[in-house]
Amino acid sequence: MNDIVFQCGKSFKEVERILVKNIYSGFLEGVADQKINQHLVQQFLKDVEDSSVNQKPHLFLQKNKSGDECSALPAYACALSLRSNEPANNPNYLMSVATFVWFQHQNPLTDGFEIVNLAKTLCWKDVAKDLNW
């Protein structure tokens, strides 16, 4: 994986945790509607949040041309957690963490993680949470 560089210049070479899931795995036939997609997104977010370090993940969700959430989600749900050994905002803490969730069409394990480009739109201090061990 390429370095993940945020808009503010903060960069990461190492990843704390990665989760990739085929979002429609288990569907027998048909196309998921908006209600099912919203449920799948919320369930994936809950799974990621339950395994995160006291933090709500930052969600990237593409909008279609009408401004609504996509009617068909990209095939892969991805989550990535990053940790810095320095605080993002409060010097009284020892480290900072952030978890990101996004959906992408291509298999991230073979074609790369879109988070490399998505992170360029964010500043680390705006999305990270400061923690102690």
PDB file of C-alpha atoms in Angstrom:
ATOM      1  CA  MET A   1       0.000   0.000   0.000  1.00  0.00           C
ATOM      2  CA  ASN A   2       1.203   3.511  -0.788  1.00  0.00           C
ATOM      3  CA  ASP A   3       1.735   6.031   1.974  1.00  0.00           C
ATOM      4  CA  ILE A   4      -1.506   7.585   3.178  1.00  0.00           C
ATOM      5  CA  VAL A   5      -1.042  11.359   3.183  1.00  0.00           C
ATOM      6  CA  PHE A   6      -3.643  13.746   4.591  1.00  0.00           C
ATOM      7  CA  GLN A   7      -4.366  17.267   3.340  1.00  0.00           C
ATOM      8  CA  CYS A   8      -2.406  18.709   6.284  1.00  0.00           C
ATOM      9  CA  GLY A   9       0.699  16.699   5.332  1.00  0.00           C
ATOM     10  CA  LYS A  10       0.427  14.023   8.050  1.00  0.00           C
ATOM     11  CA  SER A  11       1.421  10.712   6.485  1.00  0.00           C
ATOM     12  CA  PHE A  12       1.219   7.057   7.465  1.00  0.00           C
ATOM     13  CA  LYS A  13       3.247   4.112   6.241  1.00  0.00           C
ATOM     14  CA  GLU A  14       1.800   1.567   8.656  1.00  0.00           C
ATOM     15  CA  VAL A  15      -1.814   0.548   9.108  1.00  0.00           C
ATOM     16  CA  GLU A  16      -3.228  -0.509  12.457  1.00  0.00           C
ATOM     17  CA  ARG A  17      -6.116  -2.594  11.069  1.00  0.00           C
ATOM     18  CA  ILE A  18      -7.837  -3.319   7.733  1.00  0.00           C
ATOM     19  CA  LEU A  19     -11.237  -4.912   7.180  1.00  0.00           C
ATOM     20  CA  VAL A  20     -12.575  -5.748   3.712  1.00  0.00           C
ATOM     21  CA  LYS A  21     -15.978  -7.303   3.041  1.00  0.00           C
ATOM     22  CA  ASN A  22     -17.892  -8.127  -0.125  1.00  0.00           C
ATOM     23  CA  ILE A  23     -20.942  -6.068   0.806  1.00  0.00           C
ATOM     24  CA  TYR A  24     -23.477  -8.184  -1.138  1.00  0.00           C
ATOM     25  CA  SER A  25     -22.029 -11.532  -0.072  1.00  0.00           C
ATOM     26  CA  GLY A  26     -24.909 -13.861   0.731  1.00  0.00           C
ATOM     27  CA  PHE A  27     -27.449 -12.276  -1.613  1.00  0.00           C
ATOM     28  CA  LEU A  28     -29.004 -14.996  -3.750  1.00  0.00           C
ATOM     29  CA  GLU A  29     -30.564 -12.914  -6.514  1.00  0.00           C
ATOM     30  CA  GLY A  30     -31.870  -9.508  -7.411  1.00  0.00           C
ATOM     31  CA  VAL A  31     -30.638  -6.010  -6.744  1.00  0.00           C
ATOM     32  CA  ALA A  32     -30.642  -4.453  -3.315  1.00  0.00           C
ATOM     33  CA  ASP A  33     -32.917  -1.448  -2.912  1.00  0.00           C
ATOM     34  CA  GLN A  34     -32.153   1.765  -0.995  1.00  0.00           C
ATOM     35  CA  LYS A  35     -33.516   0.405   2.289  1.00  0.00           C
ATOM     36  CA  ILE A  36     -31.371  -2.722   2.105  1.00  0.00           C
ATOM     37  CA  ASN A  37     -28.303  -0.658   1.161  1.00  0.00           C
ATOM     38  CA  GLN A  38     -28.832   1.644   4.139  1.00  0.00           C
ATOM     39  CA  HIS A  39     -29.114  -1.400   6.391  1.00  0.00           C
ATOM     40  CA  LEU A  40     -25.901  -2.886   4.938  1.00  0.00           C
ATOM     41  CA  VAL A  41     -24.026   0.394   5.445  1.00  0.00           C
ATOM     42  CA  GLN A  42     -25.296   0.766   9.022  1.00  0.00           C
ATOM     43  CA  GLN A  43     -24.468  -2.869   9.856  1.00  0.00           C
ATOM     44  CA  PHE A  44     -20.940  -2.537   8.471  1.00  0.00           C
ATOM     45  CA  LEU A  45     -20.457   0.718  10.400  1.00  0.00           C
ATOM     46  CA  LYS A  46     -21.689  -0.974  13.582  1.00  0.00           C
ATOM     47  CA  ASP A  47     -19.318  -3.925  13.079  1.00  0.00           C
ATOM     48  CA  VAL A  48     -16.393  -1.549  12.560  1.00  0.00           C
ATOM     49  CA  GLU A  49     -17.398   0.683  15.471  1.00  0.00           C
ATOM     50  CA  ASP A  50     -17.735  -2.325  17.788  1.00  0.00           C
ATOM     51  CA  SER A  51     -14.154  -3.307  17.038  1.00  0.00           C
ATOM     52  CA  SER A  52     -12.711   0.231  17.106  1.00  0.00           C
ATOM     53  CA  VAL A  53     -11.021   2.058  19.941  1.00  0.00           C
ATOM     54  CA  ASN A  54     -13.882   4.130  21.382  1.00  0.00           C
ATOM     55  CA  GLN A  55     -14.438   5.974  18.155  1.00  0.00           C
ATOM     56  CA  LYS A  56     -17.094   6.410  15.512  1.00  0.00           C
ATOM     57  CA  PRO A  57     -15.574   5.739  12.072  1.00  0.00           C
ATOM     58  CA  HIS A  58     -15.370   8.470   9.462  1.00  0.00           C
ATOM     59  CA  LEU A  59     -17.656   7.410   6.566  1.00  0.00           C
ATOM     60  CA  PHE A  60     -17.011   8.222   2.925  1.00  0.00           C
ATOM     61  CA  LEU A  61     -20.202   7.522   0.979  1.00  0.00           C
ATOM     62  CA  GLN A  62     -20.487   8.526  -2.659  1.00  0.00           C
ATOM     63  CA  LYS A  63     -23.542  10.401  -3.856  1.00  0.00           C
ATOM     64  CA  ASN A  64     -25.124   9.917  -7.244  1.00  0.00           C
ATOM     65  CA  LYS A  65     -25.982  12.793  -9.594  1.00  0.00           C
ATOM     66  CA  SER A  66     -29.341  13.459  -7.913  1.00  0.00           C
ATOM     67  CA  GLY A  67     -27.617  13.875  -4.540  1.00  0.00           C
ATOM     68  CA  ASP A  68     -29.108  10.729  -3.031  1.00  0.00           C
ATOM     69  CA  GLU A  69     -27.037   7.895  -1.660  1.00  0.00           C
ATOM     70  CA  CYS A  70     -26.061   5.415  -4.351  1.00  0.00           C
ATOM     71  CA  SER A  71     -28.809   2.989  -5.348  1.00  0.00           C
ATOM     72  CA  ALA A  72     -26.266   0.188  -5.720  1.00  0.00           C
ATOM     73  CA  LEU A  73     -23.286   0.158  -3.390  1.00  0.00           C
ATOM     74  CA  PRO A  74     -19.837  -0.610  -4.722  1.00  0.00           C
ATOM     75  CA  ALA A  75     -18.992  -4.279  -4.187  1.00  0.00           C
ATOM     76  CA  TYR A  76     -16.403  -3.878  -1.430  1.00  0.00           C
ATOM     77  CA  ALA A  77     -16.867  -2.367   2.014  1.00  0.00           C
ATOM     78  CA  CYS A  78     -13.526  -1.320   3.492  1.00  0.00           C
ATOM     79  CA  ALA A  79     -12.431  -0.117   6.908  1.00  0.00           C
ATOM     80  CA  LEU A  80      -8.972   1.032   7.902  1.00  0.00           C
ATOM     81  CA  SER A  81      -7.642   2.189  11.272  1.00  0.00           C
ATOM     82  CA  LEU A  82      -4.581   4.382  11.633  1.00  0.00           C
ATOM     83  CA  ARG A  83      -2.641   5.265  14.763  1.00  0.00           C
ATOM     84  CA  SER A  84      -0.142   8.028  15.320  1.00  0.00           C
ATOM     85  CA  ASN A  85       2.307   7.989  18.228  1.00  0.00           C
ATOM     86  CA  GLU A  86       1.599  11.668  18.826  1.00  0.00           C
ATOM     87  CA  PRO A  87      -1.640  13.439  19.729  1.00  0.00           C
ATOM     88  CA  ALA A  88      -3.576  15.253  17.035  1.00  0.00           C
ATOM     89  CA  ASN A  89      -5.055  18.020  19.186  1.00  0.00           C
ATOM     90  CA  ASN A  90      -4.390  17.683  22.908  1.00  0.00           C
ATOM     91  CA  PRO A  91      -0.751  17.484  24.094  1.00  0.00           C
ATOM     92  CA  ASN A  92      -1.894  15.784  27.323  1.00  0.00           C
ATOM     93  CA  TYR A  93      -2.467  12.551  25.396  1.00  0.00           C
ATOM     94  CA  LEU A  94       0.084  10.102  24.027  1.00  0.00           C
ATOM     95  CA  MET A  95      -1.371   9.128  20.655  1.00  0.00           C
ATOM     96  CA  SER A  96      -4.181   9.671  18.154  1.00  0.00           C
ATOM     97  CA  VAL A  97      -6.307   7.229  16.175  1.00  0.00           C
ATOM     98  CA  ALA A  98      -8.837   7.377  13.355  1.00  0.00           C
ATOM     99  CA  THR A  99     -10.924   4.765  11.566  1.00  0.00           C
ATOM    100  CA  PHE A 100     -12.268   5.215   8.049  1.00  0.00           C
ATOM    101  CA  VAL A 101     -15.021   3.384   6.174  1.00  0.00           C
ATOM    102  CA  TRP A 102     -15.604   3.571   2.423  1.00  0.00           C
ATOM    103  CA  PHE A 103     -16.965   1.474  -0.431  1.00  0.00           C
ATOM    104  CA  GLN A 104     -15.151   0.774  -3.670  1.00  0.00           C
ATOM    105  CA  HIS A 105     -15.863  -1.136  -6.878  1.00  0.00           C
ATOM    106  CA  GLN A 106     -12.510  -2.875  -7.390  1.00  0.00           C
ATOM    107  CA  ASN A 107     -11.042  -5.454  -5.047  1.00  0.00           C
ATOM    108  CA  PRO A 108      -8.793  -3.454  -2.699  1.00  0.00           C
ATOM    109  CA  LEU A 109      -6.505  -6.408  -2.055  1.00  0.00           C
ATOM    110  CA  THR A 110      -5.556  -6.678  -5.726  1.00  0.00           C
ATOM    111  CA  ASP A 111      -6.250  -3.188  -7.097  1.00  0.00           C
ATOM    112  CA  GLY A 112      -5.408  -0.889  -4.192  1.00  0.00           C
ATOM    113  CA  PHE A 113      -7.223   0.996  -1.473  1.00  0.00           C
ATOM    114  CA  GLU A 114      -9.083   4.175  -2.448  1.00  0.00           C
ATOM    115  CA  ILE A 115      -8.346   5.592   1.028  1.00  0.00           C
ATOM    116  CA  VAL A 116      -4.998   6.741  -0.354  1.00  0.00           C
ATOM    117  CA  ASN A 117      -6.895   9.315  -2.468  1.00  0.00           C
ATOM    118  CA  LEU A 118      -9.751   9.938  -0.027  1.00  0.00           C
ATOM    119  CA  ALA A 119      -7.367  10.909   2.800  1.00  0.00           C
ATOM    120  CA  LYS A 120      -6.061  13.808   0.719  1.00  0.00           C
ATOM    121  CA  THR A 121      -9.398  15.564   1.311  1.00  0.00           C
ATOM    122  CA  LEU A 122      -9.090  15.454   5.127  1.00  0.00           C
ATOM    123  CA  CYS A 123      -6.930  16.950   7.836  1.00  0.00           C
ATOM    124  CA  TRP A 124      -5.747  14.428  10.454  1.00  0.00           C
ATOM    125  CA  LYS A 125      -6.530  16.688  13.417  1.00  0.00           C
ATOM    126  CA  ASP A 126     -10.154  16.974  12.228  1.00  0.00           C
ATOM    127  CA  VAL A 127     -10.793  13.219  12.140  1.00  0.00           C
ATOM    128  CA  ALA A 128      -8.438  11.775  14.780  1.00  0.00           C
ATOM    129  CA  LYS A 129      -9.226  11.134  18.418  1.00  0.00           C
ATOM    130  CA  ASP A 130      -6.503  11.573  21.039  1.00  0.00           C
ATOM    131  CA  LEU A 131      -5.992   8.679  23.475  1.00  0.00           C
ATOM    132  CA  ASN A 132      -3.670   7.294  26.103  1.00  0.00           C
ATOM    133  CA  TRP A 133      -2.587   3.680  26.260  1.00  0.00           C
TER     134      TRP A 133
END
